[in-house]
Amino acid sequence: MTVKEAAEEFIVYISSVRSLSQNTVTAYKNDLLVFESMPSIGPDKPVELVAADDIRLCIGVLSRKKFEASSINRFIASVRGLFGYCKKFNYIQINPALEIKTVKLPKRLPHFLTGAEVDKLCSEPHKNELLWEKRDSAILEFMYSSGCRVSEVASLKVCDLSTDLSCAIVTGKGSKDRKVYLEDDAKKAVREYIADRNKRFADNKVHNPKNFLFVNQNGTPITARGIRFIIARYSGAEGTGHHVNPHALRHTFATGMIAGGADVRLVQELLGHSSISTTQRYTHITTDKMIEMYNKAHPHGGKKE
């Protein structure tokens, strides 16, 4: 079996048998197309002839092309998945990908907003109605209050909300459900949006058969890409003038919870992190921020030896 044939079969397997998300399947497919195109591989090379050194040469090519460490590690994960599949179904006797180590990721602290920056962004739909005021306000307040991912907000249904709008059940990574909470501003914004949405589409439920919470102006469910577009508009030149990645709202939620004294395990549960080490990076942010504020505020903080 050739590399190309094995890759095509593997993609069908993870899509149909393992039922991985479309985004994950697409990422695997793109990485394996890159793998096939490598000089040391080629689409027609038999999978049993691929050695660990061939894969290392591929990683060298990506490195020279200035691929980020996270992209290279995703590529390695895709190649590992392919050869794990080949070993499982006896297309190869030895898995060469087991010898490949991931590259070290640079330490990057997540970007978060100050309280004033969040307030300014959340007030933009009321001051500067670029799209749909009540919906956009509800999306921003919901994301900041709950710490949800964009995909989780896009997939939210009306029935996932509690009757008093104080909490919601969201489906996160790995199809795991968790409960998130809404503070007063978020509850008010969501309540006003639902009332406005029901007025707009009182006679038209055809486009939203599953009753997704957030819809576009045609009444069809909004996508994660649509939410990113909304946030980009309100944080761009027409809005605050300070572009915000939607994930920054999640980071801001987590940082605020940790800084406010919340237990890191509680924050882990609220964010839906499978590993507590992912959540613990927010403790580093608050420590670094305190040091920065101390150096700015202390009379001798800015002095150099």
PDB file of C-alpha atoms in Angstrom:
ATOM      1  CA  MET A   1       0.000   0.000   0.000  1.00  0.00           C
ATOM      2  CA  THR A   2       1.301   3.465  -0.917  1.00  0.00           C
ATOM      3  CA  VAL A   3       1.437   6.467   1.380  1.00  0.00           C
ATOM      4  CA  LYS A   4      -1.342   8.146  -0.612  1.00  0.00           C
ATOM      5  CA  GLU A   5      -3.622   5.096  -0.445  1.00  0.00           C
ATOM      6  CA  ALA A   6      -3.001   4.643   3.275  1.00  0.00           C
ATOM      7  CA  ALA A   7      -3.681   8.327   3.964  1.00  0.00           C
ATOM      8  CA  GLU A   8      -6.968   8.257   2.041  1.00  0.00           C
ATOM      9  CA  GLU A   9      -8.095   5.127   3.872  1.00  0.00           C
ATOM     10  CA  PHE A  10      -7.065   6.623   7.231  1.00  0.00           C
ATOM     11  CA  ILE A  11      -9.081   9.811   6.582  1.00  0.00           C
ATOM     12  CA  VAL A  12     -12.197   7.736   5.826  1.00  0.00           C
ATOM     13  CA  TYR A  13     -11.585   5.747   9.020  1.00  0.00           C
ATOM     14  CA  ILE A  14     -11.306   8.740  11.366  1.00  0.00           C
ATOM     15  CA  SER A  15     -14.281  10.410   9.711  1.00  0.00           C
ATOM     16  CA  SER A  16     -16.704   7.472   9.638  1.00  0.00           C
ATOM     17  CA  VAL A  17     -15.580   4.942  12.260  1.00  0.00           C
ATOM     18  CA  ARG A  18     -14.076   7.262  14.864  1.00  0.00           C
ATOM     19  CA  SER A  19     -16.508  10.115  14.050  1.00  0.00           C
ATOM     20  CA  LEU A  20     -13.958  12.874  14.647  1.00  0.00           C
ATOM     21  CA  SER A  21     -15.131  16.440  14.037  1.00  0.00           C
ATOM     22  CA  GLN A  22     -14.958  17.882  10.531  1.00  0.00           C
ATOM     23  CA  ASN A  23     -12.339  20.418  11.622  1.00  0.00           C
ATOM     24  CA  THR A  24     -10.111  17.652  13.019  1.00  0.00           C
ATOM     25  CA  VAL A  25     -10.520  15.513   9.903  1.00  0.00           C
ATOM     26  CA  THR A  26      -9.651  18.496   7.687  1.00  0.00           C
ATOM     27  CA  ALA A  27      -6.528  19.213   9.763  1.00  0.00           C
ATOM     28  CA  TYR A  28      -5.369  15.585   9.426  1.00  0.00           C
ATOM     29  CA  LYS A  29      -6.068  15.620   5.705  1.00  0.00           C
ATOM     30  CA  ASN A  30      -4.097  18.832   5.104  1.00  0.00           C
ATOM     31  CA  ASP A  31      -1.131  17.611   7.143  1.00  0.00           C
ATOM     32  CA  LEU A  32      -1.021  14.285   5.302  1.00  0.00           C
ATOM     33  CA  LEU A  33      -1.157  16.038   1.928  1.00  0.00           C
ATOM     34  CA  VAL A  34       1.938  17.960   3.032  1.00  0.00           C
ATOM     35  CA  PHE A  35       3.504  14.674   4.155  1.00  0.00           C
ATOM     36  CA  GLU A  36       2.863  13.077   0.752  1.00  0.00           C
ATOM     37  CA  SER A  37       4.454  16.057  -1.022  1.00  0.00           C
ATOM     38  CA  MET A  38       7.741  15.814   0.892  1.00  0.00           C
ATOM     39  CA  PRO A  39      10.865  14.869  -1.146  1.00  0.00           C
ATOM     40  CA  SER A  40      11.714  12.070   1.288  1.00  0.00           C
ATOM     41  CA  ILE A  41       8.223  10.565   1.020  1.00  0.00           C
ATOM     42  CA  GLY A  42       6.161  11.025  -2.152  1.00  0.00           C
ATOM     43  CA  PRO A  43       2.619   9.732  -2.652  1.00  0.00           C
ATOM     44  CA  ASP A  44       3.696   6.478  -4.336  1.00  0.00           C
ATOM     45  CA  LYS A  45       6.172   5.337  -1.713  1.00  0.00           C
ATOM     46  CA  PRO A  46       5.100   2.069   0.000  1.00  0.00           C
ATOM     47  CA  VAL A  47       4.247   2.729   3.630  1.00  0.00           C
ATOM     48  CA  GLU A  48       6.440  -0.162   4.812  1.00  0.00           C
ATOM     49  CA  LEU A  49       9.499   1.589   3.328  1.00  0.00           C
ATOM     50  CA  VAL A  50       9.013   4.856   5.253  1.00  0.00           C
ATOM     51  CA  ALA A  51      11.654   5.122   7.969  1.00  0.00           C
ATOM     52  CA  ALA A  52      11.939   7.383  10.997  1.00  0.00           C
ATOM     53  CA  ASP A  53      14.721   9.363   9.275  1.00  0.00           C
ATOM     54  CA  ASP A  54      12.377  10.080   6.353  1.00  0.00           C
ATOM     55  CA  ILE A  55       9.886  11.623   8.774  1.00  0.00           C
ATOM     56  CA  ARG A  56      12.656  13.620  10.488  1.00  0.00           C
ATOM     57  CA  LEU A  57      13.628  15.051   7.102  1.00  0.00           C
ATOM     58  CA  CYS A  58      10.017  16.225   6.682  1.00  0.00           C
ATOM     59  CA  ILE A  59      10.170  18.007  10.037  1.00  0.00           C
ATOM     60  CA  GLY A  60      13.441  19.632   8.954  1.00  0.00           C
ATOM     61  CA  VAL A  61      11.749  20.962   5.815  1.00  0.00           C
ATOM     62  CA  LEU A  62       8.895  22.466   7.852  1.00  0.00           C
ATOM     63  CA  SER A  63      11.365  24.019  10.273  1.00  0.00           C
ATOM     64  CA  ARG A  64      13.354  25.640   7.456  1.00  0.00           C
ATOM     65  CA  LYS A  65      10.101  27.006   6.052  1.00  0.00           C
ATOM     66  CA  LYS A  66       9.549  28.729   9.426  1.00  0.00           C
ATOM     67  CA  PHE A  67       6.481  26.721  10.428  1.00  0.00           C
ATOM     68  CA  GLU A  68       5.443  27.417  14.018  1.00  0.00           C
ATOM     69  CA  ALA A  69       6.220  24.760  16.612  1.00  0.00           C
ATOM     70  CA  SER A  70       2.495  24.137  17.190  1.00  0.00           C
ATOM     71  CA  SER A  71       1.962  23.489  13.456  1.00  0.00           C
ATOM     72  CA  ILE A  72       4.916  21.098  13.332  1.00  0.00           C
ATOM     73  CA  ASN A  73       3.589  19.208  16.358  1.00  0.00           C
ATOM     74  CA  ARG A  74       0.173  18.925  14.737  1.00  0.00           C
ATOM     75  CA  PHE A  75       1.901  17.554  11.618  1.00  0.00           C
ATOM     76  CA  ILE A  76       3.744  14.994  13.768  1.00  0.00           C
ATOM     77  CA  ALA A  77       0.458  13.999  15.440  1.00  0.00           C
ATOM     78  CA  SER A  78      -1.139  13.452  12.013  1.00  0.00           C
ATOM     79  CA  VAL A  79       1.763  11.302  10.817  1.00  0.00           C
ATOM     80  CA  ARG A  80       1.666   9.332  14.066  1.00  0.00           C
ATOM     81  CA  GLY A  81      -2.050   8.773  13.552  1.00  0.00           C
ATOM     82  CA  LEU A  82      -1.477   7.500  10.024  1.00  0.00           C
ATOM     83  CA  PHE A  83       1.236   5.014  10.975  1.00  0.00           C
ATOM     84  CA  GLY A  84      -0.634   3.931  14.097  1.00  0.00           C
ATOM     85  CA  TYR A  85      -3.529   3.071  11.791  1.00  0.00           C
ATOM     86  CA  CYS A  86      -1.208   1.193   9.401  1.00  0.00           C
ATOM     87  CA  LYS A  87       0.233  -0.831  12.283  1.00  0.00           C
ATOM     88  CA  LYS A  88      -3.229  -1.596  13.671  1.00  0.00           C
ATOM     89  CA  PHE A  89      -4.307  -3.091  10.346  1.00  0.00           C
ATOM     90  CA  ASN A  90      -0.967  -4.830   9.679  1.00  0.00           C
ATOM     91  CA  TYR A  91       0.089  -2.723   6.697  1.00  0.00           C
ATOM     92  CA  ILE A  92       3.452  -2.294   8.430  1.00  0.00           C
ATOM     93  CA  GLN A  93       5.410  -4.385  10.948  1.00  0.00           C
ATOM     94  CA  ILE A  94       7.244  -1.512  12.648  1.00  0.00           C
ATOM     95  CA  ASN A  95       5.812   1.948  13.325  1.00  0.00           C
ATOM     96  CA  PRO A  96       8.541   4.488  12.413  1.00  0.00           C
ATOM     97  CA  ALA A  97       6.556   7.408  13.859  1.00  0.00           C
ATOM     98  CA  LEU A  98       7.032   6.090  17.415  1.00  0.00           C
ATOM     99  CA  GLU A  99      10.641   7.318  17.280  1.00  0.00           C
ATOM    100  CA  ILE A 100       9.618  10.887  16.451  1.00  0.00           C
ATOM    101  CA  LYS A 101       9.548  13.415  19.276  1.00  0.00           C
ATOM    102  CA  THR A 102       7.530  16.598  19.243  1.00  0.00           C
ATOM    103  CA  VAL A 103       9.322  19.944  19.187  1.00  0.00           C
ATOM    104  CA  LYS A 104       9.443  22.172  22.235  1.00  0.00           C
ATOM    105  CA  LEU A 105       6.803  24.890  22.265  1.00  0.00           C
ATOM    106  CA  PRO A 106       7.798  28.434  23.204  1.00  0.00           C
ATOM    107  CA  LYS A 107       6.210  29.682  26.413  1.00  0.00           C
ATOM    108  CA  ARG A 108       3.424  32.067  25.505  1.00  0.00           C
ATOM    109  CA  LEU A 109       1.066  33.531  28.029  1.00  0.00           C
ATOM    110  CA  PRO A 110      -2.520  33.944  26.762  1.00  0.00           C
ATOM    111  CA  HIS A 111      -3.612  37.450  25.838  1.00  0.00           C
ATOM    112  CA  PHE A 112      -6.347  38.889  28.032  1.00  0.00           C
ATOM    113  CA  LEU A 113      -8.210  42.187  28.361  1.00  0.00           C
ATOM    114  CA  THR A 114      -8.381  44.630  31.221  1.00  0.00           C
ATOM    115  CA  GLY A 115     -11.721  45.324  32.890  1.00  0.00           C
ATOM    116  CA  ALA A 116     -11.994  48.649  31.078  1.00  0.00           C
ATOM    117  CA  GLU A 117     -11.254  47.019  27.711  1.00  0.00           C
ATOM    118  CA  VAL A 118     -13.917  44.338  28.242  1.00  0.00           C
ATOM    119  CA  ASP A 119     -16.494  46.945  29.310  1.00  0.00           C
ATOM    120  CA  LYS A 120     -15.722  49.032  26.239  1.00  0.00           C
ATOM    121  CA  LEU A 121     -16.050  46.065  23.879  1.00  0.00           C
ATOM    122  CA  CYS A 122     -19.301  44.836  25.446  1.00  0.00           C
ATOM    123  CA  SER A 123     -20.852  48.302  25.201  1.00  0.00           C
ATOM    124  CA  GLU A 124     -20.004  48.715  21.498  1.00  0.00           C
ATOM    125  CA  PRO A 125     -23.185  47.095  20.092  1.00  0.00           C
ATOM    126  CA  HIS A 126     -25.311  49.666  21.998  1.00  0.00           C
ATOM    127  CA  LYS A 127     -23.184  52.652  20.995  1.00  0.00           C
ATOM    128  CA  ASN A 128     -22.352  51.548  17.471  1.00  0.00           C
ATOM    129  CA  GLU A 129     -24.926  49.191  15.978  1.00  0.00           C
ATOM    130  CA  LEU A 130     -22.979  47.644  13.146  1.00  0.00           C
ATOM    131  CA  LEU A 131     -24.978  44.437  12.778  1.00  0.00           C
ATOM    132  CA  TRP A 132     -27.702  43.365  15.254  1.00  0.00           C
ATOM    133  CA  GLU A 133     -27.441  45.200  18.570  1.00  0.00           C
ATOM    134  CA  LYS A 134     -29.210  42.829  20.950  1.00  0.00           C
ATOM    135  CA  ARG A 135     -27.771  39.632  19.501  1.00  0.00           C
ATOM    136  CA  ASP A 136     -24.228  40.984  19.398  1.00  0.00           C
ATOM    137  CA  SER A 137     -24.469  42.293  22.948  1.00  0.00           C
ATOM    138  CA  ALA A 138     -25.753  38.890  24.114  1.00  0.00           C
ATOM    139  CA  ILE A 139     -22.902  37.053  22.381  1.00  0.00           C
ATOM    140  CA  LEU A 140     -20.212  39.271  23.912  1.00  0.00           C
ATOM    141  CA  GLU A 141     -21.715  39.181  27.407  1.00  0.00           C
ATOM    142  CA  PHE A 142     -22.301  35.428  27.232  1.00  0.00           C
ATOM    143  CA  MET A 143     -18.721  34.699  26.157  1.00  0.00           C
ATOM    144  CA  TYR A 144     -17.194  36.921  28.811  1.00  0.00           C
ATOM    145  CA  SER A 145     -19.490  35.647  31.575  1.00  0.00           C
ATOM    146  CA  SER A 146     -19.116  31.943  30.773  1.00  0.00           C
ATOM    147  CA  GLY A 147     -15.595  31.606  29.370  1.00  0.00           C
ATOM    148  CA  CYS A 148     -16.964  29.488  26.525  1.00  0.00           C
ATOM    149  CA  ARG A 149     -15.172  28.695  23.295  1.00  0.00           C
ATOM    150  CA  VAL A 150     -16.580  30.158  20.062  1.00  0.00           C
ATOM    151  CA  SER A 151     -17.677  26.717  18.825  1.00  0.00           C
ATOM    152  CA  GLU A 152     -19.529  26.082  22.089  1.00  0.00           C
ATOM    153  CA  VAL A 153     -21.455  29.340  21.784  1.00  0.00           C
ATOM    154  CA  ALA A 154     -22.347  28.647  18.143  1.00  0.00           C
ATOM    155  CA  SER A 155     -23.747  25.196  18.997  1.00  0.00           C
ATOM    156  CA  LEU A 156     -25.807  26.388  21.979  1.00  0.00           C
ATOM    157  CA  LYS A 157     -29.559  25.764  21.815  1.00  0.00           C
ATOM    158  CA  VAL A 158     -32.341  27.602  23.629  1.00  0.00           C
ATOM    159  CA  CYS A 159     -33.178  24.431  25.572  1.00  0.00           C
ATOM    160  CA  ASP A 160     -29.617  24.394  26.959  1.00  0.00           C
ATOM    161  CA  LEU A 161     -30.388  27.513  29.015  1.00  0.00           C
ATOM    162  CA  SER A 162     -31.918  27.308  32.483  1.00  0.00           C
ATOM    163  CA  THR A 163     -35.354  28.881  32.916  1.00  0.00           C
ATOM    164  CA  ASP A 164     -33.968  31.863  34.814  1.00  0.00           C
ATOM    165  CA  LEU A 165     -30.973  32.176  32.423  1.00  0.00           C
ATOM    166  CA  SER A 166     -28.533  31.856  35.316  1.00  0.00           C
ATOM    167  CA  CYS A 167     -26.686  28.940  33.716  1.00  0.00           C
ATOM    168  CA  ALA A 168     -26.410  26.816  30.598  1.00  0.00           C
ATOM    169  CA  ILE A 169     -25.193  23.375  29.572  1.00  0.00           C
ATOM    170  CA  VAL A 170     -22.579  23.540  26.809  1.00  0.00           C
ATOM    171  CA  THR A 171     -20.950  20.750  24.840  1.00  0.00           C
ATOM    172  CA  GLY A 172     -17.178  21.094  24.757  1.00  0.00           C
ATOM    173  CA  LYS A 173     -14.265  19.165  23.299  1.00  0.00           C
ATOM    174  CA  GLY A 174     -14.714  15.417  23.213  1.00  0.00           C
ATOM    175  CA  SER A 175     -18.507  15.931  23.291  1.00  0.00           C
ATOM    176  CA  LYS A 176     -18.304  16.513  27.063  1.00  0.00           C
ATOM    177  CA  ASP A 177     -21.112  18.537  28.635  1.00  0.00           C
ATOM    178  CA  ARG A 178     -20.484  21.038  31.412  1.00  0.00           C
ATOM    179  CA  LYS A 179     -22.405  23.749  33.209  1.00  0.00           C
ATOM    180  CA  VAL A 180     -21.458  27.412  32.797  1.00  0.00           C
ATOM    181  CA  TYR A 181     -22.907  30.423  34.580  1.00  0.00           C
ATOM    182  CA  LEU A 182     -24.212  33.839  33.554  1.00  0.00           C
ATOM    183  CA  GLU A 183     -23.894  36.952  35.679  1.00  0.00           C
ATOM    184  CA  ASP A 184     -26.558  39.694  35.692  1.00  0.00           C
ATOM    185  CA  ASP A 185     -25.341  41.645  32.635  1.00  0.00           C
ATOM    186  CA  ALA A 186     -25.196  38.465  30.580  1.00  0.00           C
ATOM    187  CA  LYS A 187     -28.640  37.301  31.741  1.00  0.00           C
ATOM    188  CA  LYS A 188     -30.150  40.673  30.863  1.00  0.00           C
ATOM    189  CA  ALA A 189     -28.503  40.735  27.431  1.00  0.00           C
ATOM    190  CA  VAL A 190     -29.599  37.179  26.587  1.00  0.00           C
ATOM    191  CA  ARG A 191     -33.159  37.820  27.805  1.00  0.00           C
ATOM    192  CA  GLU A 192     -33.480  40.962  25.648  1.00  0.00           C
ATOM    193  CA  TYR A 193     -31.983  39.184  22.642  1.00  0.00           C
ATOM    194  CA  ILE A 194     -34.375  36.204  22.897  1.00  0.00           C
ATOM    195  CA  ALA A 195     -37.372  38.561  23.084  1.00  0.00           C
ATOM    196  CA  ASP A 196     -36.109  40.487  20.045  1.00  0.00           C
ATOM    197  CA  ARG A 197     -35.327  37.288  18.133  1.00  0.00           C
ATOM    198  CA  ASN A 198     -38.787  35.866  18.815  1.00  0.00           C
ATOM    199  CA  LYS A 199     -40.357  39.072  17.459  1.00  0.00           C
ATOM    200  CA  ARG A 200     -38.292  38.980  14.292  1.00  0.00           C
ATOM    201  CA  PHE A 201     -38.935  35.320  13.511  1.00  0.00           C
ATOM    202  CA  ALA A 202     -42.337  34.702  15.078  1.00  0.00           C
ATOM    203  CA  ASP A 203     -43.706  33.179  11.876  1.00  0.00           C
ATOM    204  CA  ASN A 204     -40.518  31.584  10.583  1.00  0.00           C
ATOM    205  CA  LYS A 205     -39.084  28.550  12.372  1.00  0.00           C
ATOM    206  CA  VAL A 206     -38.199  26.613   9.220  1.00  0.00           C
ATOM    207  CA  HIS A 207     -34.606  27.856   9.037  1.00  0.00           C
ATOM    208  CA  ASN A 208     -33.799  26.895  12.638  1.00  0.00           C
ATOM    209  CA  PRO A 209     -35.388  23.476  13.225  1.00  0.00           C
ATOM    210  CA  LYS A 210     -33.162  22.636  16.227  1.00  0.00           C
ATOM    211  CA  ASN A 211     -33.765  26.056  17.806  1.00  0.00           C
ATOM    212  CA  PHE A 212     -30.170  27.182  18.090  1.00  0.00           C
ATOM    213  CA  LEU A 213     -29.839  30.176  20.388  1.00  0.00           C
ATOM    214  CA  PHE A 214     -27.777  32.500  18.232  1.00  0.00           C
ATOM    215  CA  VAL A 215     -28.913  33.054  14.660  1.00  0.00           C
ATOM    216  CA  ASN A 216     -27.981  35.375  11.814  1.00  0.00           C
ATOM    217  CA  GLN A 217     -30.305  38.006  10.386  1.00  0.00           C
ATOM    218  CA  ASN A 218     -31.934  35.435   8.102  1.00  0.00           C
ATOM    219  CA  GLY A 219     -32.897  33.272  11.063  1.00  0.00           C
ATOM    220  CA  THR A 220     -30.425  30.478  10.350  1.00  0.00           C
ATOM    221  CA  PRO A 221     -27.967  29.271  13.026  1.00  0.00           C
ATOM    222  CA  ILE A 222     -24.849  31.398  13.256  1.00  0.00           C
ATOM    223  CA  THR A 223     -21.488  29.686  12.758  1.00  0.00           C
ATOM    224  CA  ALA A 224     -18.270  29.999  14.773  1.00  0.00           C
ATOM    225  CA  ARG A 225     -16.878  31.933  11.821  1.00  0.00           C
ATOM    226  CA  GLY A 226     -19.853  34.288  12.007  1.00  0.00           C
ATOM    227  CA  ILE A 227     -19.179  34.983  15.685  1.00  0.00           C
ATOM    228  CA  ARG A 228     -15.529  35.726  14.923  1.00  0.00           C
ATOM    229  CA  PHE A 229     -16.688  38.168  12.244  1.00  0.00           C
ATOM    230  CA  ILE A 230     -19.003  39.936  14.716  1.00  0.00           C
ATOM    231  CA  ILE A 231     -16.241  40.355  17.296  1.00  0.00           C
ATOM    232  CA  ALA A 232     -13.818  41.529  14.615  1.00  0.00           C
ATOM    233  CA  ARG A 233     -16.268  44.245  13.536  1.00  0.00           C
ATOM    234  CA  TYR A 234     -16.816  45.600  17.053  1.00  0.00           C
ATOM    235  CA  SER A 235     -13.130  45.458  17.968  1.00  0.00           C
ATOM    236  CA  GLY A 236     -11.878  46.752  14.613  1.00  0.00           C
ATOM    237  CA  ALA A 237     -11.584  50.208  13.100  1.00  0.00           C
ATOM    238  CA  GLU A 238     -15.368  50.762  13.246  1.00  0.00           C
ATOM    239  CA  GLY A 239     -15.484  49.820  16.928  1.00  0.00           C
ATOM    240  CA  THR A 240     -12.912  49.975  19.719  1.00  0.00           C
ATOM    241  CA  GLY A 241      -9.963  50.113  17.324  1.00  0.00           C
ATOM    242  CA  HIS A 242      -8.258  47.360  19.336  1.00  0.00           C
ATOM    243  CA  HIS A 243      -8.651  44.040  17.514  1.00  0.00           C
ATOM    244  CA  VAL A 244      -9.648  41.199  19.806  1.00  0.00           C
ATOM    245  CA  ASN A 245      -9.385  37.489  19.146  1.00  0.00           C
ATOM    246  CA  PRO A 246     -12.568  35.815  20.492  1.00  0.00           C
ATOM    247  CA  HIS A 247     -10.428  33.486  22.617  1.00  0.00           C
ATOM    248  CA  ALA A 248      -9.178  36.557  24.502  1.00  0.00           C
ATOM    249  CA  LEU A 249     -12.599  36.748  26.176  1.00  0.00           C
ATOM    250  CA  ARG A 250     -12.120  33.191  27.433  1.00  0.00           C
ATOM    251  CA  HIS A 251      -8.626  34.054  28.670  1.00  0.00           C
ATOM    252  CA  THR A 252      -9.975  37.185  30.359  1.00  0.00           C
ATOM    253  CA  PHE A 253     -12.676  35.170  32.127  1.00  0.00           C
ATOM    254  CA  ALA A 254     -10.122  32.645  33.411  1.00  0.00           C
ATOM    255  CA  THR A 255      -7.614  35.286  34.485  1.00  0.00           C
ATOM    256  CA  GLY A 256     -10.301  37.242  36.322  1.00  0.00           C
ATOM    257  CA  MET A 257     -11.494  34.129  38.155  1.00  0.00           C
ATOM    258  CA  ILE A 258      -7.968  33.183  39.288  1.00  0.00           C
ATOM    259  CA  ALA A 259      -7.124  36.768  40.267  1.00  0.00           C
ATOM    260  CA  GLY A 260     -10.377  36.935  42.216  1.00  0.00           C
ATOM    261  CA  GLY A 261      -9.359  33.955  44.332  1.00  0.00           C
ATOM    262  CA  ALA A 262     -11.220  31.107  42.602  1.00  0.00           C
ATOM    263  CA  ASP A 263      -9.716  27.652  43.084  1.00  0.00           C
ATOM    264  CA  VAL A 264      -7.810  26.521  40.003  1.00  0.00           C
ATOM    265  CA  ARG A 265      -9.771  23.242  39.911  1.00  0.00           C
ATOM    266  CA  LEU A 266     -13.060  25.139  39.799  1.00  0.00           C
ATOM    267  CA  VAL A 267     -11.757  27.233  36.894  1.00  0.00           C
ATOM    268  CA  GLN A 268     -10.602  24.029  35.177  1.00  0.00           C
ATOM    269  CA  GLU A 269     -14.151  22.666  35.412  1.00  0.00           C
ATOM    270  CA  LEU A 270     -15.745  25.897  34.189  1.00  0.00           C
ATOM    271  CA  LEU A 271     -13.410  26.057  31.181  1.00  0.00           C
ATOM    272  CA  GLY A 272     -13.741  22.353  30.343  1.00  0.00           C
ATOM    273  CA  HIS A 273      -9.986  21.711  30.440  1.00  0.00           C
ATOM    274  CA  SER A 274      -9.101  18.023  30.527  1.00  0.00           C
ATOM    275  CA  SER A 275      -5.750  18.757  32.181  1.00  0.00           C
ATOM    276  CA  ILE A 276      -5.230  21.070  35.125  1.00  0.00           C
ATOM    277  CA  SER A 277      -1.822  22.087  33.728  1.00  0.00           C
ATOM    278  CA  THR A 278      -3.673  23.952  30.963  1.00  0.00           C
ATOM    279  CA  THR A 279      -5.570  25.947  33.578  1.00  0.00           C
ATOM    280  CA  GLN A 280      -2.528  26.584  35.754  1.00  0.00           C
ATOM    281  CA  ARG A 281      -0.952  28.848  33.148  1.00  0.00           C
ATOM    282  CA  TYR A 282      -3.461  31.507  34.231  1.00  0.00           C
ATOM    283  CA  THR A 283      -1.845  31.553  37.663  1.00  0.00           C
ATOM    284  CA  HIS A 284       1.394  32.571  35.910  1.00  0.00           C
ATOM    285  CA  ILE A 285      -0.414  35.413  34.158  1.00  0.00           C
ATOM    286  CA  THR A 286      -1.723  36.895  37.374  1.00  0.00           C
ATOM    287  CA  THR A 287       1.699  36.592  39.029  1.00  0.00           C
ATOM    288  CA  ASP A 288       3.437  38.270  36.088  1.00  0.00           C
ATOM    289  CA  LYS A 289       0.790  41.000  36.034  1.00  0.00           C
ATOM    290  CA  MET A 290       1.253  41.683  39.742  1.00  0.00           C
ATOM    291  CA  ILE A 291       5.028  41.990  39.270  1.00  0.00           C
ATOM    292  CA  GLU A 292       4.490  44.348  36.331  1.00  0.00           C
ATOM    293  CA  MET A 293       2.074  46.513  38.343  1.00  0.00           C
ATOM    294  CA  TYR A 294       4.457  46.509  41.331  1.00  0.00           C
ATOM    295  CA  ASN A 295       7.369  47.673  39.169  1.00  0.00           C
ATOM    296  CA  LYS A 296       5.257  50.451  37.687  1.00  0.00           C
ATOM    297  CA  ALA A 297       3.846  51.612  41.003  1.00  0.00           C
ATOM    298  CA  HIS A 298       6.851  51.327  43.284  1.00  0.00           C
ATOM    299  CA  PRO A 299       9.060  54.460  43.429  1.00  0.00           C
ATOM    300  CA  HIS A 300      12.180  52.400  42.715  1.00  0.00           C
ATOM    301  CA  GLY A 301      10.493  49.889  40.441  1.00  0.00           C
ATOM    302  CA  GLY A 302      11.642  51.435  37.200  1.00  0.00           C
ATOM    303  CA  LYS A 303      15.223  52.066  38.260  1.00  0.00           C
ATOM    304  CA  LYS A 304      18.025  50.107  36.677  1.00  0.00           C
ATOM    305  CA  GLU A 305      21.269  49.077  38.357  1.00  0.00           C
TER     306      GLU A 305
END
